[in-house]
Amino acid sequence: MNKQGDIVIVCDGAYRDEMLIGGIAGHITLVTEGAPLVSKSFSLPVIGYKDCNQVEMKAIEMSLKTASDLAIESNVEIKSVTVNTDSDNARAAIKNYEKGLTNPKYFGLAKRIRTAGESLVDNGDFTNIKFNYVKAHVSYTRATPIERLHNEVDELAVNAKDALFFSFTRPNLEEKTIGVALPARPREVDGRNFSALGKSLAEQGYSVRVVFDGAVRKDKEHPFLKGFANALPDPEKELNQRLYDATDYRPVNVIRASREPLAGIAGVLFSMEQRRRLDITAKKVNATSIIASQAGEAAGLWYGENSLTSKLDNGQFPKSSQMLLDLTEGPINADNPRNLSSWCEVIGDLRARGRPPIHVGLEQAVAALPGVEIKVEIGEDPVAALMEKIEGFVNSGFDALSKDEMSNGIQQLCAEAGLHAPLISLQHVVKAKTPEQVAKRGMEMSARLYQYQVVDKMDAKPHEETIEEPTHRRFARR
């Protein structure tokens, strides 16, 4: 028969509300009759918890698991456990779990605490676990031994939280790793430039984190991806190791397929910015919106695959990309971020002292990369030229032409550019009531036609060798 003993736990959590980050710590003592006391301490940073009560409960859960390890190492069966915590809310959530009254926000943690406790005590009797209140921050001269120990544990939790905060504001950089934001459907001339850039980056030994902005499908034929992959000595082996695709492939109606909120570091960064900008509490942050998807993509460009998880490397945030290349030409509005470019800027700015640079446009990108040399082609944008012709035709003929004549004229301009304008699209264009509205609709239609009738054809040339879709993990939905 194994020896029997009792466990005494003193634990605490520290929390930084505006960042959803914290630290937890615990001191576990095994008391066995006729044997010396055996103790074990821990401290860990944590991310993604919505309030300080969740962090306090996480400290209790981890303390129970650490106590279980200590009991196994000492070959002792545990008769009773006493948990000393300064959180009345955590104690209430655990107590109410058995009654089915626990707040849903704390239910999962309460369940895990119960499971950890039942596996620790002899016969799995959770009634042998007592949760005592211990007063926090009592001066040393007035504190009891338990209160003094709690002060020490509190300091460990605070230190873990602060270390995580400083690793975020002064990020470690992943050597020769960059984030690249690309338009999902580039102009033909830009496609050639992106292919050359991808090729040069691969040849220079860079790893890349990419987002194809505006994607509603898989982008295995994107010129940047093809240029990068084709320049690798062994694409099948190396592509997964050197390229991470953070694109959130959404349905065409841009409603997220999953209504689950962003997870991990992406969720923390999004919540942090939304709470700061909108002055709202964590529970009011809508982390399932299309804006959240774009924020998550930006986090993926900065932090790679680890942006999707709560994994922390040695108590620090994952390593950041050395820089970001924003080639989307999207407008930047950091005060009201509603596109990928704005979120890249915002998430970079959250790291006040250590933000790596963002280079906008192809010429800036090439200039910022030592050893990467490409000849940037500058050519006429066929879409812009067609838009200009449509706008001029509409403005000059709006008052003189019938709707049918207006429709036929726009259709002819599209045909001259090699595009087929369907009748149903033209009817929508010409039924607008002002020349400005007709011109705007006509220009928007021509851009869509070019994307789907020209760019898609370039992507699907017959007999052209293609690469298989990367098997690396894309932006996850949980």
Coordinates of C-alpha atoms in Angstrom, one line a residue:
M1 CA 0.0 0.0 0.0
N2 CA 1.3 3.5 -0.9
K3 CA 1.9 6.1 1.7
Q4 CA -0.9 8.6 2.3
G5 CA -0.5 12.4 2.4
D6 CA -2.2 15.7 2.0
I7 CA -1.7 18.6 -0.4
V8 CA -1.7 22.3 0.4
I9 CA -1.9 24.7 -2.5
V10 CA -1.4 28.4 -2.6
C11 CA -2.1 29.9 -6.0
D12 CA -2.8 33.2 -7.8
G13 CA -3.3 34.8 -11.1
A14 CA -2.4 38.3 -12.6
Y15 CA -4.2 39.8 -15.5
R16 CA -3.8 42.7 -17.9
D17 CA -7.3 43.6 -19.0
E18 CA -6.7 45.6 -22.2
M19 CA -4.5 42.8 -23.7
L20 CA -6.2 39.7 -22.4
I21 CA -2.9 38.4 -21.2
G22 CA -1.9 37.2 -17.7
G23 CA 0.3 35.1 -15.5
I24 CA -0.4 32.3 -13.1
A25 CA 1.6 30.8 -10.3
G26 CA 1.3 28.2 -7.6
H27 CA 3.1 26.7 -4.7
I28 CA 2.2 23.1 -3.9
T29 CA 3.3 21.3 -0.7
L30 CA 2.9 17.6 0.0
V31 CA 2.5 16.7 3.7
T32 CA 3.2 13.1 4.5
E33 CA 3.3 11.8 8.1
G34 CA 6.8 10.9 9.2
A35 CA 8.4 12.4 6.1
P36 CA 9.8 15.8 5.3
L37 CA 7.7 18.3 3.4
V38 CA 8.0 18.2 -0.4
S39 CA 7.2 21.4 -2.4
K40 CA 6.9 22.4 -6.0
S41 CA 6.3 25.8 -7.5
F42 CA 5.4 27.0 -11.0
S43 CA 4.7 30.2 -12.9
L44 CA 3.4 30.5 -16.5
P45 CA 2.1 33.2 -18.8
V46 CA -1.4 32.8 -20.3
I47 CA -3.3 34.5 -23.1
G48 CA -6.8 34.7 -24.4
Y49 CA -8.7 34.7 -21.1
K50 CA -11.6 37.2 -20.9
D51 CA -11.2 38.3 -17.3
C52 CA -9.2 37.9 -14.1
N53 CA -11.6 35.3 -12.7
Q54 CA -10.8 33.0 -15.6
V55 CA -7.1 33.5 -15.0
E56 CA -7.5 32.7 -11.3
M57 CA -9.4 29.5 -12.2
K58 CA -6.6 28.5 -14.6
A59 CA -4.1 28.9 -11.7
I60 CA -6.2 26.5 -9.6
E61 CA -6.4 24.0 -12.5
M62 CA -2.7 24.1 -13.1
S63 CA -2.0 23.8 -9.4
L64 CA -4.1 20.6 -9.1
K65 CA -2.3 19.1 -12.1
T66 CA 1.1 20.0 -10.7
A67 CA 0.0 18.4 -7.3
S68 CA -0.9 15.2 -9.2
D69 CA 2.6 15.0 -10.7
L70 CA 4.1 15.6 -7.3
A71 CA 2.1 12.8 -5.7
I72 CA 3.0 10.4 -8.5
E73 CA 6.7 11.3 -8.2
S74 CA 6.5 10.8 -4.4
N75 CA 4.4 7.6 -4.6
V76 CA 1.9 9.0 -2.2
E77 CA -1.9 8.7 -2.2
I78 CA -3.7 12.0 -1.5
K79 CA -6.3 12.0 1.2
S80 CA -7.2 15.7 1.1
V81 CA -6.4 18.9 -0.8
T82 CA -6.6 22.5 0.5
V83 CA -6.5 25.2 -2.1
N84 CA -5.8 28.7 -0.9
T85 CA -6.9 31.5 -3.3
D86 CA -7.8 35.2 -3.0
S87 CA -10.6 34.8 -5.6
D88 CA -14.1 34.6 -4.2
N89 CA -15.5 34.5 -7.7
A90 CA -13.4 31.5 -8.7
R91 CA -14.5 29.6 -5.5
A92 CA -18.1 30.4 -6.3
A93 CA -17.9 29.2 -9.9
I94 CA -16.4 25.9 -8.8
K95 CA -19.0 25.5 -6.1
N96 CA -21.9 26.3 -8.5
Y97 CA -20.7 23.9 -11.1
E98 CA -22.2 20.9 -9.3
K99 CA -25.5 22.8 -9.1
G100 CA -25.5 23.7 -12.8
L101 CA -25.4 27.4 -11.9
T102 CA -21.9 28.3 -13.2
N103 CA -21.7 31.2 -15.6
P104 CA -21.1 29.8 -19.1
K105 CA -17.9 31.9 -19.3
Y106 CA -16.5 29.8 -16.4
F107 CA -18.1 26.5 -17.1
G108 CA -15.2 24.9 -19.1
L109 CA -12.6 25.9 -16.5
A110 CA -14.8 24.7 -13.6
K111 CA -15.3 21.3 -15.3
R112 CA -11.5 20.9 -15.9
I113 CA -10.8 21.8 -12.2
R114 CA -13.3 19.2 -11.1
T115 CA -11.7 16.6 -13.4
A116 CA -8.2 17.5 -12.2
G117 CA -9.3 17.3 -8.6
E118 CA -11.1 14.0 -8.9
S119 CA -8.0 12.4 -10.5
L120 CA -5.8 13.7 -7.6
V121 CA -7.6 12.6 -4.5
D122 CA -8.1 9.0 -3.3
N123 CA -11.3 7.4 -4.6
G124 CA -12.0 10.6 -6.7
D125 CA -14.0 12.2 -4.0
F126 CA -14.2 15.9 -4.8
T127 CA -15.6 16.7 -1.3
N128 CA -12.1 16.1 0.0
I129 CA -10.9 19.2 -1.8
K130 CA -11.4 22.4 0.2
F131 CA -11.2 25.9 -1.2
N132 CA -10.1 28.5 1.3
Y133 CA -10.0 32.3 1.0
V134 CA -6.6 33.9 1.6
K135 CA -6.2 37.7 1.9
A136 CA -3.9 39.2 -0.7
H137 CA -1.2 41.9 -0.3
V138 CA -0.9 41.7 3.4
S139 CA 2.2 43.5 4.8
Y140 CA 4.9 41.1 5.8
T141 CA 4.9 42.1 9.5
R142 CA 1.1 41.4 9.8
A143 CA 0.8 38.4 7.4
T144 CA 0.3 34.8 8.4
P145 CA 2.6 32.2 6.9
I146 CA 0.0 31.4 4.3
E147 CA -0.5 35.1 3.5
R148 CA 3.3 35.6 3.2
L149 CA 3.5 32.6 0.8
H150 CA 0.5 34.0 -1.2
N151 CA 2.4 37.3 -1.6
E152 CA 5.4 35.4 -3.1
V153 CA 3.1 33.5 -5.4
D154 CA 1.4 36.7 -6.5
E155 CA 4.7 38.2 -7.4
L156 CA 5.6 35.1 -9.5
A157 CA 2.2 35.5 -11.4
V158 CA 2.8 39.2 -12.0
N159 CA 6.3 38.6 -13.2
A160 CA 5.0 36.0 -15.7
K161 CA 2.4 38.5 -17.0
D162 CA 4.9 41.3 -17.3
A163 CA 7.4 39.1 -19.2
L164 CA 4.8 38.3 -21.7
F165 CA 3.8 41.9 -22.1
F166 CA 7.4 42.9 -22.8
S167 CA 7.9 40.1 -25.3
F168 CA 4.9 41.6 -27.2
T169 CA 6.1 45.2 -27.2
R170 CA 9.7 44.2 -28.0
P171 CA 9.2 41.2 -30.3
N172 CA 11.8 38.7 -31.2
L173 CA 12.2 38.4 -35.0
E174 CA 12.2 35.3 -37.1
E175 CA 15.3 35.4 -39.2
K176 CA 14.7 35.8 -42.9
T177 CA 10.9 35.5 -42.5
I178 CA 8.6 38.2 -44.0
G179 CA 4.9 38.6 -44.4
V180 CA 3.5 39.4 -47.8
A181 CA 0.0 40.7 -48.4
L182 CA -1.0 40.2 -52.1
P183 CA -4.1 41.0 -54.2
A184 CA -5.9 37.7 -54.9
R185 CA -6.4 38.7 -58.5
P186 CA -3.5 40.9 -59.7
R187 CA -3.3 42.8 -63.0
E188 CA -1.4 41.0 -65.7
V189 CA 1.7 43.2 -65.4
D190 CA 1.6 42.9 -61.6
G191 CA 1.3 39.2 -61.9
R192 CA 4.6 39.1 -63.7
N193 CA 6.2 41.3 -61.0
F194 CA 4.8 39.1 -58.2
S195 CA 6.1 36.0 -59.9
A196 CA 9.6 37.5 -60.2
L197 CA 9.4 38.6 -56.5
G198 CA 8.4 35.2 -55.3
K199 CA 11.2 33.6 -57.3
S200 CA 13.9 36.0 -56.0
L201 CA 12.7 35.5 -52.3
A202 CA 12.9 31.8 -52.7
E203 CA 16.4 32.0 -54.2
Q204 CA 17.6 34.3 -51.4
G205 CA 16.5 31.8 -48.7
Y206 CA 13.5 33.7 -47.3
S207 CA 10.5 32.1 -45.7
V208 CA 7.2 33.8 -46.3
R209 CA 3.8 34.2 -44.6
V210 CA 1.2 35.2 -47.2
V211 CA -2.3 36.4 -47.5
F212 CA -4.2 36.6 -50.8
D213 CA -6.5 39.5 -50.1
G214 CA -9.9 39.2 -51.5
A215 CA -9.7 35.4 -52.1
V216 CA -12.9 33.4 -52.2
R217 CA -11.2 30.3 -53.5
K218 CA -7.9 28.5 -53.3
D219 CA -5.0 30.4 -54.8
K220 CA -2.6 27.7 -55.8
E221 CA -2.2 29.3 -59.3
H222 CA -1.3 32.8 -57.9
P223 CA 1.8 34.1 -59.8
F224 CA 3.7 34.9 -56.5
L225 CA 3.1 31.3 -55.2
K226 CA 4.1 29.8 -58.5
G227 CA 7.2 31.9 -58.7
F228 CA 8.2 31.1 -55.2
A229 CA 7.6 27.3 -55.5
N230 CA 9.2 26.9 -58.8
A231 CA 12.4 28.5 -57.5
L232 CA 12.8 26.0 -54.7
P233 CA 15.2 23.1 -55.3
D234 CA 12.7 20.6 -54.0
P235 CA 9.2 22.3 -54.0
E236 CA 7.3 19.2 -52.7
K237 CA 9.6 19.0 -49.6
E238 CA 10.4 22.7 -48.9
L239 CA 7.2 24.5 -49.7
N240 CA 5.4 23.5 -46.5
Q241 CA 8.5 24.5 -44.5
R242 CA 9.0 27.9 -46.1
L243 CA 5.6 29.2 -46.9
Y244 CA 2.6 29.6 -44.6
D245 CA -0.8 30.7 -46.1
A246 CA -2.8 32.8 -43.6
T247 CA -5.6 33.5 -46.0
D248 CA -9.1 33.0 -44.5
Y249 CA -10.8 31.4 -47.5
R250 CA -14.3 32.7 -47.1
P251 CA -17.5 31.9 -49.1
V252 CA -18.4 34.3 -51.9
N253 CA -21.0 36.0 -49.6
V254 CA -18.1 36.8 -47.2
I255 CA -20.0 35.4 -44.2
R256 CA -17.6 33.2 -42.2
A257 CA -18.4 29.6 -42.7
S258 CA -17.8 29.1 -39.0
R259 CA -19.3 31.4 -36.3
E260 CA -16.6 30.5 -33.9
P261 CA -14.6 33.5 -32.8
L262 CA -10.9 34.0 -33.6
A263 CA -8.7 31.9 -31.4
G264 CA -5.2 32.2 -29.9
I265 CA -3.0 35.2 -30.5
A266 CA -5.1 36.4 -33.5
G267 CA -8.1 36.6 -31.2
V268 CA -6.1 38.4 -28.5
L269 CA -4.9 41.0 -30.9
F270 CA -8.3 41.6 -32.4
S271 CA -10.0 41.9 -29.0
M272 CA -7.2 44.2 -27.8
E273 CA -7.7 46.6 -30.7
Q274 CA -11.5 46.5 -30.7
R275 CA -11.7 47.1 -27.0
R276 CA -9.2 50.0 -27.2
R277 CA -10.9 51.6 -30.2
L278 CA -14.5 51.1 -29.2
D279 CA -14.0 51.3 -25.4
I280 CA -16.0 48.1 -24.9
T281 CA -15.7 45.1 -22.6
A282 CA -14.3 41.7 -23.8
K283 CA -17.8 40.1 -23.9
K284 CA -19.0 42.6 -26.5
V285 CA -16.2 42.1 -29.0
N286 CA -17.6 40.4 -32.1
A287 CA -14.8 38.1 -33.1
T288 CA -16.8 36.2 -35.7
S289 CA -17.2 39.0 -38.2
I290 CA -15.6 39.5 -41.6
I291 CA -13.5 42.3 -40.0
A292 CA -12.3 39.7 -37.5
S293 CA -11.2 37.5 -40.4
Q294 CA -9.1 40.3 -41.8
A295 CA -7.6 41.0 -38.4
G296 CA -6.8 37.3 -38.1
E297 CA -5.1 37.3 -41.5
A298 CA -3.0 40.3 -40.5
A299 CA -2.0 38.5 -37.3
G300 CA -1.0 35.5 -39.5
L301 CA 1.3 37.7 -41.5
W302 CA 3.0 38.9 -38.4
Y303 CA 3.1 35.7 -36.3
G304 CA 2.6 32.9 -38.7
E305 CA 0.8 29.7 -37.8
N306 CA 1.3 30.2 -34.1
S307 CA -1.1 33.2 -34.3
L308 CA -3.9 30.6 -34.3
T309 CA -3.0 29.0 -31.0
S310 CA -2.4 29.9 -27.4
K311 CA 1.1 28.4 -27.6
L312 CA 3.8 30.5 -26.0
D313 CA 7.4 29.7 -26.6
N314 CA 9.3 30.0 -23.2
G315 CA 6.7 32.4 -21.9
Q316 CA 6.9 34.7 -24.9
F317 CA 4.8 35.5 -27.9
P318 CA 5.9 33.7 -31.1
K319 CA 8.6 35.3 -33.2
S320 CA 7.4 38.1 -35.5
S321 CA 8.1 38.5 -39.2
Q322 CA 11.0 40.8 -39.8
M323 CA 8.9 43.0 -41.9
L324 CA 5.6 43.1 -43.9
L325 CA 5.2 43.8 -47.6
D326 CA 1.8 45.3 -48.4
L327 CA 1.3 44.9 -52.1
T328 CA -2.5 45.1 -52.1
E329 CA -2.7 48.8 -52.7
G330 CA -5.5 48.9 -50.1
P331 CA -6.3 52.2 -48.3
I332 CA -5.0 52.5 -44.8
N333 CA -7.3 53.7 -42.0
A334 CA -5.9 52.7 -38.6
D335 CA -8.6 54.6 -36.8
N336 CA -11.3 52.4 -38.4
P337 CA -9.6 49.3 -39.7
R338 CA -11.9 47.5 -42.2
N339 CA -9.5 45.9 -44.6
L340 CA -6.3 43.9 -44.6
S341 CA -3.9 46.8 -45.1
S342 CA -5.4 48.7 -42.1
W343 CA -5.2 45.7 -39.8
C344 CA -1.6 45.1 -40.8
E345 CA -0.8 48.6 -39.7
V346 CA -2.9 48.4 -36.5
I347 CA -1.5 45.1 -35.3
G348 CA 2.0 46.5 -36.0
D349 CA 1.3 49.7 -34.1
L350 CA 0.1 47.8 -31.0
R351 CA 3.7 46.9 -30.3
A352 CA 4.7 50.5 -29.4
R353 CA 8.5 50.2 -29.1
G354 CA 9.4 47.3 -31.3
R355 CA 7.3 47.4 -34.4
P356 CA 9.0 45.9 -37.5
P357 CA 8.5 48.0 -40.6
I358 CA 5.7 47.8 -43.2
H359 CA 6.7 48.5 -46.8
V360 CA 3.9 49.5 -49.1
G361 CA 4.2 48.8 -52.8
L362 CA 6.5 46.7 -54.9
E363 CA 9.3 49.3 -55.3
Q364 CA 9.5 49.9 -51.6
A365 CA 9.4 46.1 -51.0
V366 CA 12.3 45.4 -53.3
A367 CA 14.4 48.3 -51.9
A368 CA 13.9 46.9 -48.4
L369 CA 15.2 43.4 -49.1
P370 CA 19.0 43.0 -49.4
G371 CA 19.9 40.7 -52.2
V372 CA 16.4 40.6 -53.8
E373 CA 16.6 42.1 -57.2
I374 CA 13.8 42.2 -59.8
K375 CA 13.1 44.6 -62.7
V376 CA 9.7 46.1 -61.8
E377 CA 7.6 46.3 -64.9
I378 CA 5.4 49.3 -65.3
G379 CA 2.6 48.9 -67.9
E380 CA -0.8 50.2 -68.7
D381 CA -3.6 48.9 -66.6
P382 CA -6.2 47.5 -69.1
V383 CA -9.0 47.7 -66.5
A384 CA -8.3 51.4 -65.7
A385 CA -8.2 52.1 -69.5
L386 CA -11.6 50.4 -70.0
M387 CA -13.1 52.1 -67.0
E388 CA -12.0 55.5 -68.4
K389 CA -13.7 54.7 -71.7
I390 CA -16.9 53.6 -70.1
E391 CA -17.0 56.7 -67.9
G392 CA -16.4 59.0 -70.9
F393 CA -19.1 57.2 -73.0
V394 CA -21.7 57.4 -70.2
N395 CA -21.1 61.1 -69.4
S396 CA -21.2 62.2 -73.0
G397 CA -24.2 60.1 -74.0
F398 CA -26.4 59.8 -71.0
D399 CA -29.0 62.5 -72.0
A400 CA -29.0 61.6 -75.7
L401 CA -29.1 57.8 -75.7
S402 CA -31.8 55.3 -74.7
K403 CA -31.1 52.7 -72.1
D404 CA -30.8 50.1 -74.9
E405 CA -28.3 52.3 -76.8
M406 CA -26.4 52.9 -73.6
S407 CA -26.3 49.2 -72.9
N408 CA -25.1 48.3 -76.4
G409 CA -22.4 51.0 -76.3
I410 CA -21.0 49.7 -73.0
Q411 CA -21.2 46.1 -74.3
Q412 CA -19.2 47.2 -77.4
L413 CA -16.5 48.8 -75.3
C414 CA -16.2 45.6 -73.3
A415 CA -16.0 43.5 -76.5
E416 CA -13.2 45.7 -77.8
A417 CA -11.3 44.8 -74.6
G418 CA -11.9 41.1 -75.2
L419 CA -14.7 40.9 -72.5
H420 CA -18.2 39.6 -72.8
A421 CA -20.7 41.7 -70.9
P422 CA -23.8 39.6 -70.0
L423 CA -27.2 41.3 -70.7
I424 CA -28.3 40.9 -67.0
S425 CA -25.3 42.8 -65.9
L426 CA -25.8 45.6 -68.4
Q427 CA -29.5 45.9 -67.3
H428 CA -28.3 46.5 -63.8
V429 CA -25.8 49.1 -65.0
V430 CA -28.1 51.2 -67.2
K431 CA -31.2 51.3 -64.8
A432 CA -29.3 53.7 -62.5
K433 CA -30.8 57.2 -62.5
T434 CA -27.8 59.5 -62.8
P435 CA -24.8 59.4 -65.1
E436 CA -22.5 59.1 -62.1
Q437 CA -24.3 56.0 -60.9
V438 CA -24.4 54.4 -64.4
A439 CA -20.7 55.1 -64.9
K440 CA -19.8 53.7 -61.4
R441 CA -21.8 50.5 -62.0
G442 CA -20.3 50.1 -65.5
M443 CA -16.7 50.5 -64.2
E444 CA -17.4 48.0 -61.4
M445 CA -18.8 45.5 -63.9
S446 CA -15.8 45.9 -66.2
A447 CA -13.4 45.2 -63.3
R448 CA -15.3 42.0 -62.3
L449 CA -15.4 40.9 -65.9
Y450 CA -11.7 41.3 -66.3
Q451 CA -11.0 39.4 -63.1
Y452 CA -13.2 36.4 -64.0
Q453 CA -12.8 36.3 -67.8
V454 CA -9.1 37.3 -68.2
V455 CA -7.3 36.6 -64.9
D456 CA -9.0 33.3 -64.4
K457 CA -8.1 32.2 -68.0
M458 CA -4.4 33.2 -67.2
D459 CA -4.6 31.0 -64.1
A460 CA -5.9 28.0 -66.1
K461 CA -3.8 27.8 -69.2
P462 CA -4.0 24.3 -70.7
H463 CA -0.9 22.1 -70.6
E464 CA 0.8 24.5 -68.2
E465 CA 2.6 22.7 -65.4
T466 CA 1.0 23.6 -62.0
I467 CA 1.9 23.0 -58.4
E468 CA -0.2 21.1 -56.0
E469 CA -2.1 23.0 -53.4
P470 CA 0.2 23.4 -50.3
T471 CA -0.6 21.0 -47.5
H472 CA 0.5 23.5 -44.9
R473 CA -2.2 24.7 -42.5
R474 CA -4.2 27.6 -43.7
F475 CA -6.2 30.1 -41.5
A476 CA -8.1 27.8 -39.2
R477 CA -11.7 27.8 -38.2
R478 CA -12.4 26.4 -34.8

